[in-house]
Coordinates of C-alpha atoms in Angstrom, one line a residue:
X233 CA 6.4 -1.3 29.3
X234 CA 2.8 0.4 29.1
X235 CA 1.0 0.6 26.2
X236 CA -1.4 3.2 25.5
X237 CA -4.0 3.0 22.7
X238 CA -7.0 4.9 21.5
X239 CA -10.4 3.9 21.7
X240 CA -10.3 3.0 17.7
X241 CA -7.2 1.1 17.8
X242 CA -8.6 -1.0 20.7
X243 CA -11.7 -1.8 18.7
X244 CA -9.3 -2.9 15.9
X245 CA -7.1 -5.0 17.5
X246 CA -10.3 -6.8 19.4
X247 CA -12.0 -7.3 16.1
X248 CA -9.0 -8.3 13.8
X249 CA -5.5 -9.5 15.9
X250 CA -6.2 -10.7 18.9
X251 CA -6.7 -14.4 19.7
X252 CA -9.9 -16.2 20.4
X253 CA -11.0 -19.3 21.8
X254 CA -13.3 -22.0 19.9
X255 CA -16.6 -19.6 21.4
X256 CA -15.5 -16.9 19.7
X257 CA -14.1 -15.4 23.0
X258 CA -11.4 -13.0 23.3
X259 CA -8.0 -14.9 24.9
X260 CA -5.3 -12.2 24.6
X261 CA -4.5 -8.9 26.0
X262 CA -3.2 -6.1 23.7
X263 CA 0.1 -6.5 25.9
X264 CA 0.1 -10.6 25.3
X265 CA -0.2 -9.8 21.3
X266 CA 2.7 -7.9 20.9
X267 CA 4.5 -10.0 23.2
X268 CA 3.6 -12.9 21.0
X269 CA 5.0 -11.3 17.8
X270 CA 8.0 -10.4 19.6
X271 CA 8.5 -14.0 20.5
X272 CA 8.1 -15.6 17.4
X273 CA 10.1 -13.0 15.1
X274 CA 13.0 -13.3 17.2
X275 CA 13.5 -16.8 17.3
X276 CA 15.6 -16.9 14.0
X277 CA 18.0 -15.1 16.2
X278 CA 18.9 -18.2 17.7
X279 CA 19.8 -19.4 14.1
X280 CA 22.9 -16.8 14.2
X281 CA 23.7 -15.9 17.6
X282 CA 23.7 -16.9 21.1
X283 CA 19.9 -17.0 23.2
X284 CA 21.2 -13.6 24.9
X285 CA 21.3 -12.2 21.8
X286 CA 17.8 -13.2 21.1
X287 CA 16.5 -12.0 24.1
X288 CA 18.0 -8.7 23.6
X289 CA 16.4 -8.4 20.1
X290 CA 12.9 -9.8 21.5
X291 CA 12.8 -7.1 24.4
X292 CA 14.1 -4.6 21.2
X293 CA 11.4 -6.2 18.9
X294 CA 8.6 -5.6 22.2
X295 CA 9.6 -2.2 23.0
X296 CA 9.2 -0.3 19.5
X297 CA 6.0 -2.2 19.4
X298 CA 4.7 -1.2 22.7
X299 CA 5.8 2.3 22.1
X300 CA 3.9 2.2 18.7
X301 CA 7.3 3.3 17.1
X302 CA 7.0 0.6 14.7
X303 CA 4.3 -2.0 13.6
X304 CA 4.6 -4.9 11.0
X305 CA 2.2 -5.5 8.6
X306 CA -1.2 -7.0 9.5
X307 CA -0.7 -11.0 8.5
X308 CA 2.3 -11.0 11.2
X309 CA 0.5 -9.2 13.8
X310 CA -2.4 -11.6 13.2
X311 CA -0.3 -14.9 12.6
X312 CA 3.0 -14.6 14.0
X313 CA 3.2 -17.4 16.7
X314 CA 0.1 -19.0 15.8
X315 CA -0.1 -22.3 14.1
X316 CA -1.0 -20.4 10.6
X317 CA 2.4 -18.4 11.1
X318 CA 1.7 -17.2 7.2
X319 CA 3.3 -13.4 8.1
X320 CA 3.4 -12.1 4.8
X321 CA 1.4 -9.2 3.1
X322 CA 1.9 -9.0 -0.8
X323 CA 2.0 -11.9 -3.1
X324 CA 1.9 -12.0 -7.3
X325 CA 0.2 -15.2 -8.8
X326 CA 1.1 -15.9 -12.3
X327 CA -2.1 -16.9 -14.6
X328 CA -0.9 -18.7 -17.2
X329 CA -3.3 -19.2 -20.7
X330 CA -4.7 -23.0 -19.5
X331 CA -7.9 -23.5 -17.9
X332 CA -6.0 -25.6 -15.7
X333 CA -3.7 -22.9 -14.9
X334 CA -6.0 -20.5 -14.4
X335 CA -7.8 -22.4 -11.6
X336 CA -4.6 -23.4 -10.2
X337 CA -4.2 -19.7 -9.7
X338 CA -7.6 -19.5 -8.2
X339 CA -6.5 -22.2 -5.7
X340 CA -3.2 -20.3 -5.1
X341 CA -5.2 -17.3 -4.5
X342 CA -7.4 -18.8 -2.0
X343 CA -4.9 -20.3 0.3
X344 CA -2.9 -17.1 0.0
X345 CA -6.1 -15.1 1.1
X346 CA -6.7 -17.2 3.8
X347 CA -3.9 -16.8 5.5
X348 CA -3.9 -13.0 5.1
X349 CA -2.1 -12.0 1.9
X350 CA -3.3 -9.9 -0.8
X351 CA -2.5 -11.3 -4.4
X352 CA -1.8 -9.2 -7.4
X353 CA -2.4 -10.9 -11.0
X354 CA -1.6 -10.0 -14.7
X355 CA -3.9 -11.2 -17.1
X356 CA -2.2 -10.5 -20.1
X357 CA -1.3 -14.1 -21.1
X358 CA -5.1 -14.9 -21.5
X359 CA -5.8 -14.9 -25.1
X360 CA -8.7 -12.4 -26.2
X361 CA -12.6 -12.9 -26.3
X362 CA -13.4 -14.7 -29.3
X363 CA -10.2 -16.2 -30.0
X364 CA -10.4 -19.8 -31.4
X365 CA -9.6 -22.5 -28.9
X366 CA -8.1 -25.4 -31.0
X367 CA -8.7 -28.2 -28.1
X368 CA -12.6 -27.5 -28.2
X369 CA -13.2 -25.8 -31.2
X370 CA -14.9 -22.8 -29.4
X371 CA -13.9 -19.3 -28.5
X372 CA -12.1 -18.0 -25.9
X373 CA -14.4 -15.9 -23.2
X374 CA -11.1 -13.3 -22.5
X375 CA -9.1 -12.3 -19.3
X376 CA -12.0 -9.9 -18.0
X377 CA -14.4 -13.1 -17.6
X378 CA -12.0 -15.1 -16.3
X379 CA -11.4 -12.1 -13.6
X380 CA -14.9 -12.6 -12.6
X381 CA -14.2 -16.0 -11.2
X382 CA -11.4 -14.5 -9.1
X383 CA -13.7 -11.8 -7.6
X384 CA -16.5 -14.1 -6.8
X385 CA -13.9 -16.7 -5.0
X386 CA -12.2 -13.7 -3.2
X387 CA -15.8 -12.4 -1.7
X388 CA -16.0 -16.3 -0.4
X389 CA -12.5 -16.1 1.5
X390 CA -11.6 -14.1 4.7
X391 CA -8.4 -13.5 5.3
X392 CA -7.3 -15.1 8.2
X393 CA -10.8 -15.4 9.3
X394 CA -10.6 -11.9 10.0
X395 CA -11.2 -9.6 6.7
X396 CA -12.2 -10.1 3.0
X397 CA -9.3 -10.3 0.6
X398 CA -8.2 -7.7 -1.9
X399 CA -6.9 -8.3 -5.4
X400 CA -4.7 -6.3 -7.9
X401 CA -5.7 -7.0 -11.5
X402 CA -3.2 -6.0 -13.9
X403 CA -3.5 -6.0 -18.1
X404 CA -0.8 -4.9 -20.6
X405 CA -1.9 -1.9 -22.8
X406 CA -1.4 -3.6 -25.8
X407 CA -3.6 -6.6 -25.4
X408 CA -6.6 -6.8 -27.5
X409 CA -9.1 -6.9 -24.9
X410 CA -7.4 -3.7 -23.1
X411 CA -10.5 -1.7 -23.8
X412 CA -13.2 -4.0 -22.1
X413 CA -10.5 -4.2 -19.1
X414 CA -10.5 -0.4 -18.7
X415 CA -14.4 -0.4 -18.5
X416 CA -14.6 -3.2 -16.3
X417 CA -15.7 -1.4 -13.3
X418 CA -17.9 0.9 -14.9
X419 CA -21.1 -0.8 -13.4
X420 CA -21.2 0.0 -9.8
X421 CA -20.4 -2.8 -7.5
X422 CA -18.3 -4.5 -10.3
X423 CA -15.4 -6.3 -9.2
X424 CA -15.5 -4.7 -6.0
X425 CA -12.6 -7.1 -4.7
X426 CA -10.1 -5.8 -7.3
X427 CA -8.3 -2.4 -7.8
X428 CA -7.5 -2.3 -11.5
X429 CA -4.1 -1.1 -13.2
X430 CA -3.0 -0.8 -16.9
X431 CA 0.4 -1.9 -17.7
X432 CA 1.8 1.0 -20.1
X433 CA 5.3 1.6 -21.2
X434 CA 7.0 4.6 -22.5
X435 CA 6.1 4.1 -26.0
X436 CA 2.8 4.0 -25.2
X437 CA 2.9 7.3 -23.6
X438 CA 4.9 8.9 -26.3
X439 CA 2.1 7.2 -28.7
X440 CA -0.5 9.2 -26.7
X441 CA 1.7 12.2 -26.5
X442 CA 1.9 12.2 -30.5
X443 CA -1.2 11.4 -30.9
X444 CA -0.6 8.3 -32.9
X445 CA -1.4 4.6 -33.2
X446 CA 0.2 1.8 -31.5
X447 CA 0.0 -2.1 -32.0
X448 CA -2.1 -4.4 -30.1
X449 CA -0.4 -7.9 -29.6
X450 CA -1.9 -11.4 -29.3
X451 CA -0.5 -12.8 -26.0
X452 CA 0.4 -16.3 -27.4
X453 CA 2.5 -15.2 -29.6
X454 CA 2.9 -11.6 -29.7
X455 CA 2.0 -11.1 -33.4
X456 CA 0.1 -8.0 -34.5
X457 CA -3.6 -8.1 -33.8
X458 CA -4.9 -5.0 -34.7
X459 CA -4.4 -1.2 -34.1
X460 CA -5.8 1.4 -31.9
X461 CA -5.7 5.1 -31.5
X462 CA -3.3 5.7 -28.1
X463 CA -5.2 9.0 -27.1
X464 CA -8.4 7.1 -27.3
X465 CA -7.0 4.6 -25.0
X466 CA -5.6 7.2 -22.8
X467 CA -8.9 9.0 -22.9
X468 CA -10.7 5.9 -22.1
X469 CA -8.7 5.4 -18.9
X470 CA -8.7 8.9 -17.5
X471 CA -12.8 9.1 -17.9
X472 CA -13.3 5.5 -16.5
X473 CA -10.9 6.5 -13.8
X474 CA -12.9 9.7 -13.3
X475 CA -15.9 7.6 -12.9
X476 CA -15.2 4.8 -10.9
X477 CA -11.3 5.4 -9.4
X478 CA -10.0 2.7 -11.7
X479 CA -7.8 1.8 -13.5
X480 CA -4.9 3.0 -12.5
X481 CA -1.5 3.0 -14.1
X482 CA 1.4 1.3 -13.8
X483 CA 4.4 2.4 -15.6
X484 CA 6.6 -0.5 -16.8
X485 CA 9.8 0.6 -17.9
X486 CA 10.5 2.7 -15.0
X487 CA 9.4 -0.4 -12.4
X488 CA 12.1 -2.6 -14.5
X489 CA 14.8 0.0 -14.4
X490 CA 14.9 -0.7 -10.8
X491 CA 13.9 -4.4 -10.8
X492 CA 17.0 -5.8 -8.3
X493 CA 16.6 -9.2 -10.3
X494 CA 15.9 -8.4 -13.9
X495 CA 17.7 -12.4 -14.5
X496 CA 14.7 -13.9 -12.8
X497 CA 12.4 -12.4 -15.2
X498 CA 10.1 -8.9 -15.9
X499 CA 7.9 -7.2 -13.2
X500 CA 4.6 -7.0 -14.6
X501 CA 1.7 -6.7 -11.6
X502 CA 2.0 -5.5 -8.2
X503 CA 0.0 -6.4 -4.5
X504 CA -3.3 -4.9 -4.2
X505 CA -2.1 -1.6 -3.5
X506 CA 0.8 -0.9 -5.6
X507 CA 3.4 -0.7 -3.5
X508 CA 5.2 -3.7 -4.2
X509 CA 6.1 -4.8 -7.7
X510 CA 6.7 -8.4 -7.6
X511 CA 8.0 -11.2 -9.8
X512 CA 5.7 -14.2 -10.4
X513 CA 5.4 -16.2 -6.9
X514 CA 7.3 -13.5 -4.7
X515 CA 6.1 -12.2 -1.5
X516 CA 7.0 -9.5 0.6
X517 CA 6.3 -8.2 4.2
X518 CA 5.9 -5.0 5.5
X519 CA 6.8 -2.9 8.4
X520 CA 6.0 0.8 8.9
X521 CA 7.9 3.6 11.3
X522 CA 5.3 5.8 12.9
X523 CA 7.2 9.2 12.2
X524 CA 5.3 10.8 15.1
X525 CA 7.4 8.8 17.6
X526 CA 10.6 10.0 15.6
X527 CA 10.5 13.8 17.2
X528 CA 12.6 15.0 19.8
X529 CA 11.0 15.6 23.6
X530 CA 9.6 19.5 22.3
X531 CA 7.9 17.8 19.2
X532 CA 9.4 20.5 17.3
X533 CA 12.6 18.8 15.5
X534 CA 13.1 15.2 13.9
X535 CA 15.3 13.1 16.3
X536 CA 17.5 11.5 13.2
X537 CA 19.5 9.1 15.7
X538 CA 16.2 7.7 17.2
X539 CA 14.8 7.5 13.5
X540 CA 18.1 5.5 12.5
X541 CA 18.1 3.6 15.5
X542 CA 14.3 1.9 14.3
X543 CA 15.4 1.7 11.0
X544 CA 18.0 -0.6 12.4
X545 CA 15.8 -2.6 14.3
X546 CA 13.0 -2.8 11.7
X547 CA 15.1 -4.3 9.0
X548 CA 16.1 -7.0 11.6
X549 CA 12.7 -7.7 12.3
X550 CA 11.4 -7.6 8.6
X551 CA 14.4 -9.9 7.8
X552 CA 13.4 -12.4 10.6
X553 CA 10.0 -12.7 9.6
X554 CA 10.8 -14.3 6.0
X555 CA 12.5 -17.1 8.2
X556 CA 9.9 -17.5 11.1
X557 CA 7.2 -17.7 8.5
X558 CA 5.6 -20.2 6.4
X559 CA 4.3 -20.0 2.9
X560 CA 1.4 -21.2 1.4
X561 CA 2.7 -23.1 -1.3
X562 CA 6.1 -24.5 -2.2
X563 CA 6.7 -21.8 -5.4
X564 CA 6.4 -18.6 -2.8
X565 CA 8.5 -20.2 -0.5
X566 CA 11.3 -21.0 -3.3
X567 CA 10.8 -17.2 -4.5
X568 CA 10.6 -15.3 -1.1
X569 CA 13.5 -17.0 0.6
X570 CA 15.7 -16.7 -3.0
X571 CA 15.1 -12.7 -3.0
X572 CA 14.3 -12.1 0.7
X573 CA 12.0 -8.6 -0.1
X574 CA 11.3 -6.6 2.8
X575 CA 9.3 -3.2 2.7
X576 CA 10.0 -1.1 5.3
X577 CA 8.3 2.4 5.3
X578 CA 6.7 5.1 7.4
X579 CA 3.3 6.1 8.6
X580 CA 2.2 9.3 10.2
X581 CA 3.9 11.7 8.2
X582 CA 1.0 14.2 8.1
X583 CA 0.7 14.0 12.0
X584 CA 4.5 14.8 11.7
X585 CA 4.3 17.7 9.7
X586 CA 1.6 19.5 11.8
X587 CA 3.9 19.1 15.0
X588 CA 6.7 20.7 13.2
X589 CA 4.3 23.6 11.9
X590 CA 4.6 22.8 8.4
X591 CA 1.9 22.7 5.5
X592 CA 1.6 19.6 3.5
X593 CA 0.7 21.8 0.7
X594 CA 4.2 23.5 0.8
X595 CA 8.0 22.7 -0.9
X596 CA 9.3 22.5 2.8
X597 CA 6.8 19.3 3.6
X598 CA 8.3 17.6 -0.5
X599 CA 11.6 18.5 1.2
X600 CA 11.1 17.0 4.8
X601 CA 9.6 13.9 3.0
X602 CA 12.6 13.5 0.8
X603 CA 15.0 14.0 3.6
X604 CA 13.3 11.4 6.1
X605 CA 12.9 8.7 3.4
X606 CA 16.6 9.1 2.5
X607 CA 17.8 8.3 5.8
X608 CA 15.2 5.5 6.2
X609 CA 16.8 4.0 2.6
X610 CA 20.3 4.5 3.4
X611 CA 20.1 3.3 6.9
X612 CA 17.9 0.1 5.5
X613 CA 20.8 -0.1 2.7
X614 CA 23.4 -0.5 5.8
X615 CA 21.6 -2.5 7.7
X616 CA 20.8 -5.1 5.1
X617 CA 24.6 -5.0 4.2
X618 CA 25.6 -6.0 7.6
X619 CA 23.1 -9.0 7.8
X620 CA 24.6 -10.1 4.5
X621 CA 28.1 -10.3 6.2
X622 CA 26.4 -12.2 9.4
X623 CA 23.8 -14.1 7.7
X624 CA 24.9 -14.1 3.6
X625 CA 23.4 -12.3 0.7
X626 CA 20.0 -13.1 -0.7
X627 CA 20.2 -16.6 -2.7
X628 CA 19.3 -14.8 -5.7
X629 CA 21.8 -12.5 -5.3
X630 CA 24.4 -14.0 -8.5
X631 CA 23.5 -12.1 -11.3
X632 CA 21.5 -9.3 -9.8
X633 CA 22.3 -5.4 -10.0
X634 CA 23.6 -5.7 -6.8
X635 CA 25.8 -8.3 -7.7
X636 CA 27.0 -6.3 -10.5
X637 CA 27.4 -3.2 -8.5
X638 CA 29.2 -5.2 -5.9
X639 CA 26.7 -4.7 -3.0
X640 CA 26.2 -7.7 -0.6
X641 CA 22.7 -7.4 0.7
X642 CA 20.9 -9.8 2.6
X643 CA 17.4 -8.5 0.9
X644 CA 16.9 -7.8 -2.7
X645 CA 14.8 -4.8 -1.7
X646 CA 14.5 -3.0 1.6
X647 CA 11.9 0.1 1.6
X648 CA 8.1 0.9 0.4
X649 CA 5.6 2.9 1.5
X650 CA 2.3 1.0 2.1
X651 CA -0.9 2.4 3.2
X652 CA -0.9 1.4 6.9
X653 CA -4.5 1.9 7.3
X654 CA -5.2 -0.9 9.9
X655 CA -2.2 -0.4 11.7
X656 CA -1.9 3.4 11.7
X657 CA -5.2 3.4 13.5
X658 CA -3.3 1.3 16.2
X659 CA -0.8 3.6 16.2
X660 CA -2.8 6.6 16.4
X661 CA -1.8 8.3 13.5
X662 CA -2.5 9.4 9.9
X663 CA -1.9 6.4 7.4
X664 CA 1.1 6.3 5.2
X665 CA 2.0 9.4 3.7
X666 CA -1.4 10.9 2.9
X667 CA -2.6 13.9 4.2
X668 CA -5.2 14.2 6.7
X669 CA -8.6 13.1 4.8
X670 CA -10.5 15.2 6.7
X671 CA -10.4 16.8 10.4
X672 CA -14.0 14.9 11.7
X673 CA -14.4 11.9 9.4
X674 CA -16.0 8.2 9.8
X675 CA -14.8 5.0 8.5
X676 CA -18.3 3.4 7.5
X677 CA -19.2 -0.4 7.3
X678 CA -15.8 -1.7 8.5
X679 CA -15.1 -4.3 11.4
X680 CA -18.5 -6.4 10.8
X681 CA -20.3 -3.3 9.8
X682 CA -19.3 -1.2 12.2
X683 CA -18.9 2.8 11.9
X684 CA -15.8 4.1 13.3
X685 CA -16.0 8.0 14.2
X686 CA -12.0 9.9 14.2
X687 CA -11.6 13.6 14.9
X688 CA -7.9 14.3 14.5
X689 CA -6.4 15.0 18.0
X690 CA -4.0 17.4 16.6
X691 CA -6.4 20.0 15.6
X692 CA -8.3 19.6 18.6
X693 CA -5.3 20.5 20.6
X694 CA -4.5 23.4 18.5
X695 CA -8.0 24.8 19.0
X696 CA -7.5 24.7 22.5
X697 CA -4.1 26.4 22.2
X698 CA -6.0 29.0 20.2
X699 CA -8.7 29.5 22.4
X700 CA -10.9 27.9 20.9
X701 CA -13.7 25.3 21.4
X702 CA -12.7 22.3 19.5
X703 CA -16.1 20.7 20.1
X704 CA -18.0 23.3 18.7
X705 CA -15.7 23.8 16.1
X706 CA -15.8 20.1 15.1
X707 CA -19.4 20.5 15.1
X708 CA -19.5 22.8 12.5
X709 CA -16.9 21.0 9.9
X710 CA -18.6 17.4 9.8
X711 CA -20.2 18.4 6.3
X712 CA -16.9 19.8 5.0
X713 CA -14.1 18.1 7.1
X714 CA -12.1 21.2 6.8
X715 CA -11.9 25.1 8.1
X716 CA -12.3 26.8 4.8
X717 CA -15.6 28.2 6.1
X718 CA -14.5 28.9 10.0
X719 CA -13.7 32.2 10.1
X720 CA -12.2 32.8 13.8
X721 CA -9.6 30.1 13.1
X722 CA -6.4 32.0 12.1
X723 CA -5.3 31.4 8.4
X724 CA -1.8 30.0 9.7
X725 CA -3.7 26.7 11.2
X726 CA -5.9 26.6 8.0
X727 CA -2.9 26.1 6.1
X728 CA -1.3 23.5 8.4
X729 CA -5.0 21.7 8.8
X730 CA -5.4 21.4 5.2
X731 CA -7.3 18.3 3.6
X732 CA -6.7 16.0 1.3
X733 CA -9.5 17.4 -0.8
X734 CA -8.1 20.9 -0.9
X735 CA -4.8 20.0 -1.5
X736 CA -3.4 20.4 -5.6
X737 CA -2.8 17.3 -7.6
X738 CA 0.5 18.6 -8.3
X739 CA 1.2 18.6 -4.4
X740 CA -0.1 15.1 -3.8
X741 CA 2.3 14.1 -7.0
X742 CA 5.2 16.4 -5.5
X743 CA 5.4 14.3 -2.1
X744 CA 4.7 10.8 -3.8
X745 CA 7.9 11.5 -6.2
X746 CA 10.0 13.1 -2.9
X747 CA 9.4 9.6 -0.9
X748 CA 9.9 7.5 -4.5
X749 CA 13.4 9.2 -5.2
X750 CA 14.4 7.1 -2.1
X751 CA 12.5 3.9 -2.1
X752 CA 13.4 0.8 -4.1
X753 CA 9.9 -0.9 -4.0
X754 CA 7.0 1.8 -5.0
X755 CA 4.5 4.2 -3.1
X756 CA 1.1 3.3 -2.6
X757 CA -0.5 6.8 -2.3
X758 CA -3.9 8.3 -3.6
X759 CA -4.2 11.1 -5.7
X760 CA -7.6 12.7 -4.2
X761 CA -9.8 14.7 -6.1
X762 CA -12.7 16.8 -5.5
X763 CA -16.1 15.8 -6.5
X764 CA -16.3 18.3 -8.7
X765 CA -13.1 17.7 -10.5
X766 CA -13.1 17.3 -14.5
X767 CA -12.1 14.1 -16.4
X768 CA -9.1 16.6 -17.9
X769 CA -8.1 16.7 -14.2
X770 CA -7.5 12.8 -13.9
X771 CA -5.6 13.0 -17.4
X772 CA -3.5 15.3 -16.0
X773 CA -2.7 13.9 -13.1
X774 CA -1.6 10.4 -14.9
X775 CA 0.2 12.7 -17.6
X776 CA 2.4 14.2 -14.7
X777 CA 3.1 10.9 -12.7
X778 CA 4.5 9.8 -16.2
X779 CA 6.8 13.0 -16.8
X780 CA 7.9 12.9 -12.9
X781 CA 8.8 9.2 -13.3
X782 CA 6.8 8.0 -10.7
X783 CA 6.3 3.7 -10.8
X784 CA 2.5 3.8 -10.8
X785 CA -0.4 6.1 -9.9
X786 CA -4.0 5.8 -8.4
X787 CA -6.9 8.6 -8.7
X788 CA -10.0 8.9 -6.4
X789 CA -12.3 11.6 -6.9
X790 CA -14.5 11.8 -3.9
X791 CA -18.1 10.3 -4.0
X792 CA -17.6 9.0 -7.7
X793 CA -18.8 5.5 -6.3
X794 CA -22.0 5.2 -3.9
X795 CA -19.3 2.9 -2.1
X796 CA -16.5 4.4 0.0
X797 CA -15.0 3.6 3.3
X798 CA -13.9 7.2 4.3
X799 CA -17.0 9.7 4.6
X800 CA -17.6 13.0 5.7
X801 CA -19.7 12.7 9.1
X802 CA -23.1 13.6 7.6
X803 CA -23.0 11.4 4.5
X804 CA -23.0 8.2 6.1
X805 CA -26.0 7.6 3.0
X806 CA -23.1 6.2 1.1
X807 CA -22.6 2.6 1.0
X808 CA -19.1 1.3 2.0
X809 CA -17.3 -0.8 -0.2
X810 CA -13.7 -0.3 -1.9
X811 CA -13.1 2.9 -3.7
X812 CA -9.3 3.4 -4.0
X813 CA -6.3 2.3 -2.0
X814 CA -8.1 3.1 1.2
X815 CA -10.1 -0.2 0.5
X816 CA -6.9 -2.3 1.3
X817 CA -6.6 -0.2 4.1
X818 CA -8.8 -1.8 7.0

């Protein structure tokens, strides 16, 4: 098996994934990394079958990683076959309203993040600022003040010794401190280790529609604690998101309508990028199929049989990860083994569309996305059902939606669309289901301060085939990242190579909806807005997302912070810290 990696892929693997000795010297090759992962993840096969079966699956796992057809989430690549062996990416931890519980959660977060995981929290159970504390006679400082403790702790923890941790902070719209939470990131640089989302229900959105008031609820006992105008709160949300990129919205009723285990509780938080809604103490491991490797030899048609075969191997791989992984604390192990959630998704969607000569900004792109994810979802469910026959249903199956529907499955969830930032660089393709950010751009201040320069290879190829010089065209587009002002490029190619900031919000949401229709977890997707977008454009995006039945939405207006990872080539003066879902992606 021959491994072909881009220069940037090699840099990422060397910086983040290859093993080092105590002197910091790399002691592992790229091929040995994938072999290490395949060997570790195939070990559970010995529990369910023969040594011959285990060797066969090991070879299958190794082949699909080496061929860059499928890659698991970063903790699996980093830790499989090591003493750490924590292989999951996504966690949600509870925070209850006592000092002991709050600092227990900080400790648990540290244990998760040092092993490579990202953490999500609902701060909705914490009493509001100014509330009386009977045990001390003092007054509570509120959830936002405690968020700062989590933020500072994360700043001093590197995931797996390789990267800074990431968090999702969630607050219910009816919490008395909701306005303070909404504006928590208004000061540049505040809470830079957090994505923030407001948890809203349909009743809140209807109150926004009708221009009415809604009740705030005290988190300790649910009693009424004042009223706010829903429209004014919604305005604070979208104006602050326009300014800073946060908060996003999580639609509580939609998420919980598709909660497979409602008998275990209501979902109130997600992982840092929003694609995995989780109950308290749950974790989930992810893997993504490289769609550019799912085309036939002519690269003009999708090879559906190959896609289905890769799904079969991917689901088995991820189910094995649950068994071979070690968990930071006992509560996480119990919930993870109880529900056995996995999240199989895709990357390279934009590159696949280009190879198929389909514009991202088109109905055909949405139709293709829906068709691809339908195949992935249906085959993943079939595989999980077969694994349930061989290995048993997930332990919390009794009382679940699956039991009520007569569906015996191994995994409570099977699919998710993750951001795939680092692994898409390794795979040499575009991240997740995102459009091209730009045709030429840079990832600034990553991998210990380095900057990675990227030019889309399919763009270079298309320029050559049109008799144009890709180097010369590339120099001309460094400032804008797009072909808009390059007259000699045919209009057809300008459509095919449209970039994120050229694509209308409704098209971004249409793609998200197409995939969400066949995803049982959720979809991490950034709704990109140009720098000159207005706050009402954010309001329109949020409103459309709810009406379209999405589970959540994240927007980012380009340049709204001095800190962003993805930059056009001539804007290197911007500092780089997280600005959207992209902040968790490398």
